[in-house]
Amino acid sequence: DTAVSQTPKYLVTQMGNDKSIKCEQNLGHDTMYWYKQDSKKFLKIMFSYNNKELIINETVPNRFSPKSPDKAHLNLHINSLELGDSAVYFCASSKTGDRFEQYFGPGTRLTVT
Amino acid sequence: EDQVTQSPEALRLQEGESSSLNCSYTVSGLRGLFWYRQDPGKGPEFLFTLYSAGEEKEKERLKATLTKKESFLHITAPKPEDSATYLCAVQATGRRALTFGSGTRLQVQP
């Protein structure tokens, strides 16, 4: 199936730990994104990479570090997790051009205890 | 700053009862307005993109329209399987990121 996939789907961890979330897309897109969906269901952009280059870096604590080893993969590493980091994190991808439709992965629900 | 406001927050319909969802937006220059459907525990699923005022798009029982200030998602004769949260998002000229509204939770009862 052509899609955006994320692992893991669920992540439960304690405050202070370091964790990573992985994303892969096989749609042939060249731009990938990380969004955070809080308890009120707002989706907010965190980062975006285009051809492995960071192009969007919103106001996000520097404990969050994205990495894109190639156009098809985007990872998110979070250091020193805090309670407020609990949310659902979505990866998305799009293709540069006239239409910037973004396709989303299934999400990773992160719970920090 | 780009802003998107969706109303109502929640909507309960009987099967076959048509209605509309509203998305009001403020953006410096609109590149595109997007509608997504999100089911519980899943990622947003792309539905439509609208690029200019007056444009309309249709898919099954859904029809999206766009003016210079708002977009409507019309649902004609909805079925229970149309129950979901519908998200509206805008993309400003020169930006890649989408700015999302908080969504409308639609419940269609049989």
Tab-separated table of C-alpha atoms in Angstrom:
chain	number	residue	atom	x	y	z
A	1	ASP	CA	0.000	0.000	0.000
A	2	THR	CA	1.210	3.515	-0.796
A	3	ALA	CA	0.999	5.545	2.358
A	4	VAL	CA	2.607	7.447	5.176
A	5	SER	CA	3.498	5.143	8.057
A	6	GLN	CA	4.661	5.878	11.586
A	7	THR	CA	6.140	3.825	14.399
A	8	PRO	CA	5.295	3.299	17.125
A	9	LYS	CA	1.557	3.918	17.242
A	10	TYR	CA	1.565	4.220	21.010
A	11	LEU	CA	4.393	5.353	23.267
A	12	VAL	CA	4.129	5.488	27.057
A	13	THR	CA	7.163	6.716	28.923
A	14	GLN	CA	8.274	8.520	32.043
A	15	MET	CA	9.330	12.120	32.471
A	16	GLY	CA	12.972	12.713	31.727
A	17	ASN	CA	13.318	9.869	29.219
A	18	ASP	CA	14.444	10.261	25.604
A	19	LYS	CA	12.332	8.748	22.815
A	20	SER	CA	12.112	8.683	19.022
A	21	ILE	CA	9.270	8.432	16.529
A	22	LYS	CA	9.859	7.301	12.957
A	23	CYS	CA	8.015	8.156	9.768
A	24	GLU	CA	8.260	6.765	6.254
A	25	GLN	CA	6.395	7.616	3.068
A	26	ASN	CA	6.343	5.726	-0.219
A	27	LEU	CA	4.329	8.303	-2.163
A	28	GLY	CA	7.371	9.730	-3.914
A	29	HIS	CA	6.938	13.059	-2.126
A	30	ASP	CA	9.851	15.398	-1.440
A	31	THR	CA	8.557	17.272	1.607
A	32	MET	CA	7.739	15.842	5.023
A	33	TYR	CA	6.244	17.398	8.149
A	34	TRP	CA	5.721	16.838	11.839
A	35	TYR	CA	2.483	18.100	13.396
A	36	LYS	CA	1.371	17.970	17.012
A	37	GLN	CA	-2.313	17.482	17.897
A	38	ASP	CA	-3.117	18.531	21.420
A	39	SER	CA	-6.026	17.544	23.650
A	40	LYS	CA	-8.225	20.187	22.001
A	41	LYS	CA	-7.588	18.544	18.644
A	42	PHE	CA	-5.677	21.488	17.141
A	43	LEU	CA	-3.064	20.342	14.663
A	44	LYS	CA	0.025	22.574	14.792
A	45	ILE	CA	3.067	22.434	12.543
A	46	MET	CA	6.373	21.697	14.228
A	47	PHE	CA	8.916	20.994	11.497
A	48	SER	CA	9.221	20.406	7.794
A	49	TYR	CA	11.965	18.998	5.572
A	50	ASN	CA	12.278	19.367	1.828
A	51	ASN	CA	14.799	17.055	0.186
A	52	LYS	CA	16.501	16.503	3.545
A	53	GLU	CA	16.735	20.258	4.224
A	54	LEU	CA	14.960	21.781	7.219
A	55	ILE	CA	12.585	24.438	5.887
A	56	ILE	CA	10.139	24.954	8.733
A	57	ASN	CA	11.131	25.137	12.379
A	58	GLU	CA	8.311	26.599	14.417
A	59	THR	CA	8.630	27.679	18.040
A	60	VAL	CA	9.328	24.262	19.474
A	61	PRO	CA	11.572	23.494	22.484
A	62	ASN	CA	15.045	22.461	21.392
A	63	ARG	CA	14.450	19.170	23.197
A	64	PHE	CA	12.734	18.207	19.923
A	65	SER	CA	15.121	17.379	17.110
A	66	PRO	CA	13.959	16.192	13.705
A	67	LYS	CA	16.186	14.296	11.298
A	68	SER	CA	15.638	13.354	7.693
A	69	PRO	CA	18.106	10.764	6.397
A	70	ASP	CA	16.485	10.818	2.956
A	71	LYS	CA	13.370	12.143	1.194
A	72	ALA	CA	11.268	9.183	2.288
A	73	HIS	CA	12.065	9.253	6.000
A	74	LEU	CA	11.628	11.758	8.793
A	75	ASN	CA	12.314	11.005	12.430
A	76	LEU	CA	11.566	12.962	15.581
A	77	HIS	CA	13.751	12.617	18.654
A	78	ILE	CA	12.596	14.081	21.941
A	79	ASN	CA	14.962	14.548	24.873
A	80	SER	CA	14.054	14.927	28.527
A	81	LEU	CA	10.356	14.304	28.032
A	82	GLU	CA	7.900	16.442	30.003
A	83	LEU	CA	4.254	15.929	30.917
A	84	GLY	CA	3.249	18.655	28.454
A	85	ASP	CA	4.716	16.687	25.579
A	86	SER	CA	1.822	14.239	25.825
A	87	ALA	CA	-0.078	14.527	22.544
A	88	VAL	CA	-0.587	12.796	19.233
A	89	TYR	CA	2.211	13.428	16.740
A	90	PHE	CA	1.424	13.186	13.051
A	91	CYS	CA	3.796	12.885	10.166
A	92	ALA	CA	2.685	14.164	6.763
A	93	SER	CA	4.142	14.450	3.292
A	94	SER	CA	3.546	16.437	0.117
A	95	LYS	CA	5.022	16.990	-3.309
A	96	THR	CA	6.459	20.329	-4.351
A	97	GLY	CA	4.482	21.880	-7.153
A	98	ASP	CA	1.303	23.735	-7.762
A	99	ARG	CA	-0.692	21.599	-5.360
A	100	PHE	CA	0.497	21.210	-1.786
A	101	GLU	CA	-1.926	18.561	-0.630
A	102	GLN	CA	-0.519	16.897	2.443
A	103	TYR	CA	-1.093	13.263	3.285
A	104	PHE	CA	-0.972	12.203	6.909
A	105	GLY	CA	0.223	9.139	8.756
A	106	PRO	CA	-1.853	7.357	11.413
A	107	GLY	CA	-0.261	9.243	14.302
A	108	THR	CA	1.784	8.332	17.384
A	109	ARG	CA	0.050	8.827	20.714
A	110	LEU	CA	2.719	9.841	23.228
A	111	THR	CA	1.860	9.659	26.916
A	112	VAL	CA	4.360	10.974	29.427
A	113	THR	CA	3.789	9.907	33.037
B	1	GLU	CA	-1.227	35.611	11.626
B	2	ASP	CA	-3.287	33.032	9.746
B	3	GLN	CA	-6.454	31.960	11.543
B	4	VAL	CA	-9.095	29.314	10.901
B	5	THR	CA	-12.357	29.071	12.832
B	6	GLN	CA	-14.763	26.195	12.334
B	7	SER	CA	-18.392	26.018	13.376
B	8	PRO	CA	-20.283	24.387	14.822
B	9	GLU	CA	-17.970	22.565	17.198
B	10	ALA	CA	-20.251	19.532	17.108
B	11	LEU	CA	-23.228	18.578	14.970
B	12	ARG	CA	-25.659	15.727	15.355
B	13	LEU	CA	-27.804	14.814	12.358
B	14	GLN	CA	-30.343	12.160	11.553
B	15	GLU	CA	-29.549	9.976	8.588
B	16	GLY	CA	-30.692	11.792	5.462
B	17	GLU	CA	-30.759	15.225	7.136
B	18	SER	CA	-28.589	17.549	5.040
B	19	SER	CA	-26.521	20.316	6.624
B	20	SER	CA	-23.418	22.479	6.224
B	21	LEU	CA	-20.200	22.972	8.140
B	22	ASN	CA	-18.528	26.380	8.160
B	23	CYS	CA	-14.851	27.336	7.989
B	24	SER	CA	-13.976	31.022	8.337
B	25	TYR	CA	-10.424	32.030	7.631
B	26	THR	CA	-8.038	34.955	7.782
B	27	VAL	CA	-4.899	34.686	5.743
B	28	SER	CA	-2.573	37.210	4.131
B	29	GLY	CA	-2.825	35.519	0.764
B	30	LEU	CA	-4.579	32.226	0.137
B	31	ARG	CA	-2.704	29.532	-1.747
B	32	GLY	CA	-5.246	26.843	-0.903
B	33	LEU	CA	-7.971	25.769	1.493
B	34	PHE	CA	-8.078	22.104	2.434
B	35	TRP	CA	-10.755	19.860	3.921
B	36	TYR	CA	-9.814	16.703	5.780
B	37	ARG	CA	-11.797	13.987	7.496
B	38	GLN	CA	-10.427	12.479	10.716
B	39	ASP	CA	-11.776	9.304	12.276
B	40	PRO	CA	-11.026	8.543	15.947
B	41	GLY	CA	-7.506	7.222	16.418
B	42	LYS	CA	-6.517	7.889	12.806
B	43	GLY	CA	-4.714	10.528	10.808
B	44	PRO	CA	-6.512	13.186	8.778
B	45	GLU	CA	-7.684	11.922	5.406
B	46	PHE	CA	-7.500	14.374	2.519
B	47	LEU	CA	-10.845	15.304	0.953
B	48	PHE	CA	-10.611	18.505	-1.114
B	49	THR	CA	-8.453	21.461	-2.066
B	50	LEU	CA	-10.017	24.770	-3.124
B	51	TYR	CA	-7.850	27.472	-4.633
B	52	SER	CA	-10.026	30.449	-5.505
B	53	ALA	CA	-13.334	32.062	-4.586
B	54	GLY	CA	-16.255	30.525	-6.424
B	55	GLU	CA	-14.623	27.145	-6.765
B	56	GLU	CA	-16.605	24.027	-5.841
B	57	LYS	CA	-15.558	20.399	-5.427
B	58	GLU	CA	-17.751	17.322	-4.934
B	59	LYS	CA	-17.186	13.817	-3.696
B	60	GLU	CA	-20.095	11.484	-3.072
B	61	ARG	CA	-22.338	13.215	-0.502
B	62	LEU	CA	-19.861	16.021	0.178
B	63	LYS	CA	-19.557	19.339	-1.604
B	64	ALA	CA	-17.056	22.053	-0.688
B	65	THR	CA	-17.408	25.691	-1.675
B	66	LEU	CA	-15.149	28.699	-1.209
B	67	THR	CA	-15.614	32.447	-0.860
B	68	LYS	CA	-13.031	35.099	-0.005
B	69	LYS	CA	-13.707	34.718	3.718
B	70	GLU	CA	-15.107	31.249	4.296
B	71	SER	CA	-15.657	27.759	3.030
B	72	PHE	CA	-18.625	25.478	3.473
B	73	LEU	CA	-18.721	21.708	3.489
B	74	HIS	CA	-22.221	20.674	2.491
B	75	ILE	CA	-23.321	17.172	3.417
B	76	THR	CA	-26.295	15.893	1.449
B	77	ALA	CA	-28.376	13.010	2.837
B	78	PRO	CA	-25.639	11.889	5.245
B	79	LYS	CA	-25.185	8.294	6.351
B	80	PRO	CA	-23.843	6.998	9.679
B	81	GLU	CA	-20.498	6.263	8.007
B	82	ASP	CA	-20.069	10.000	7.428
B	83	SER	CA	-19.631	10.423	11.182
B	84	ALA	CA	-16.159	11.878	11.796
B	85	THR	CA	-14.361	15.101	12.634
B	86	TYR	CA	-14.023	17.385	9.625
B	87	LEU	CA	-10.973	19.630	9.625
B	88	CYS	CA	-10.412	22.755	7.586
B	89	ALA	CA	-6.937	24.145	6.913
B	90	VAL	CA	-5.448	27.016	4.950
B	91	GLN	CA	-2.122	27.438	3.292
B	92	ALA	CA	-0.871	30.990	2.881
B	93	THR	CA	1.040	32.141	-0.145
B	94	GLY	CA	4.732	31.502	0.344
B	95	ARG	CA	4.203	29.053	3.189
B	96	ARG	CA	4.258	25.277	3.140
B	97	ALA	CA	2.690	24.634	6.522
B	98	LEU	CA	-1.048	24.316	6.940
B	99	THR	CA	-2.962	26.240	9.602
B	100	PHE	CA	-5.792	24.090	10.916
B	101	GLY	CA	-9.098	24.845	12.580
B	102	SER	CA	-10.209	22.830	15.591
B	103	GLY	CA	-12.686	20.813	13.555
B	104	THR	CA	-16.385	19.975	13.568
B	105	ARG	CA	-17.386	16.658	15.135
B	106	LEU	CA	-20.206	15.235	13.042
B	107	GLN	CA	-22.407	12.434	14.296
B	108	VAL	CA	-25.017	10.931	11.966
B	109	GLN	CA	-27.583	8.774	13.673
B	110	PRO	CA	-29.472	5.995	11.862
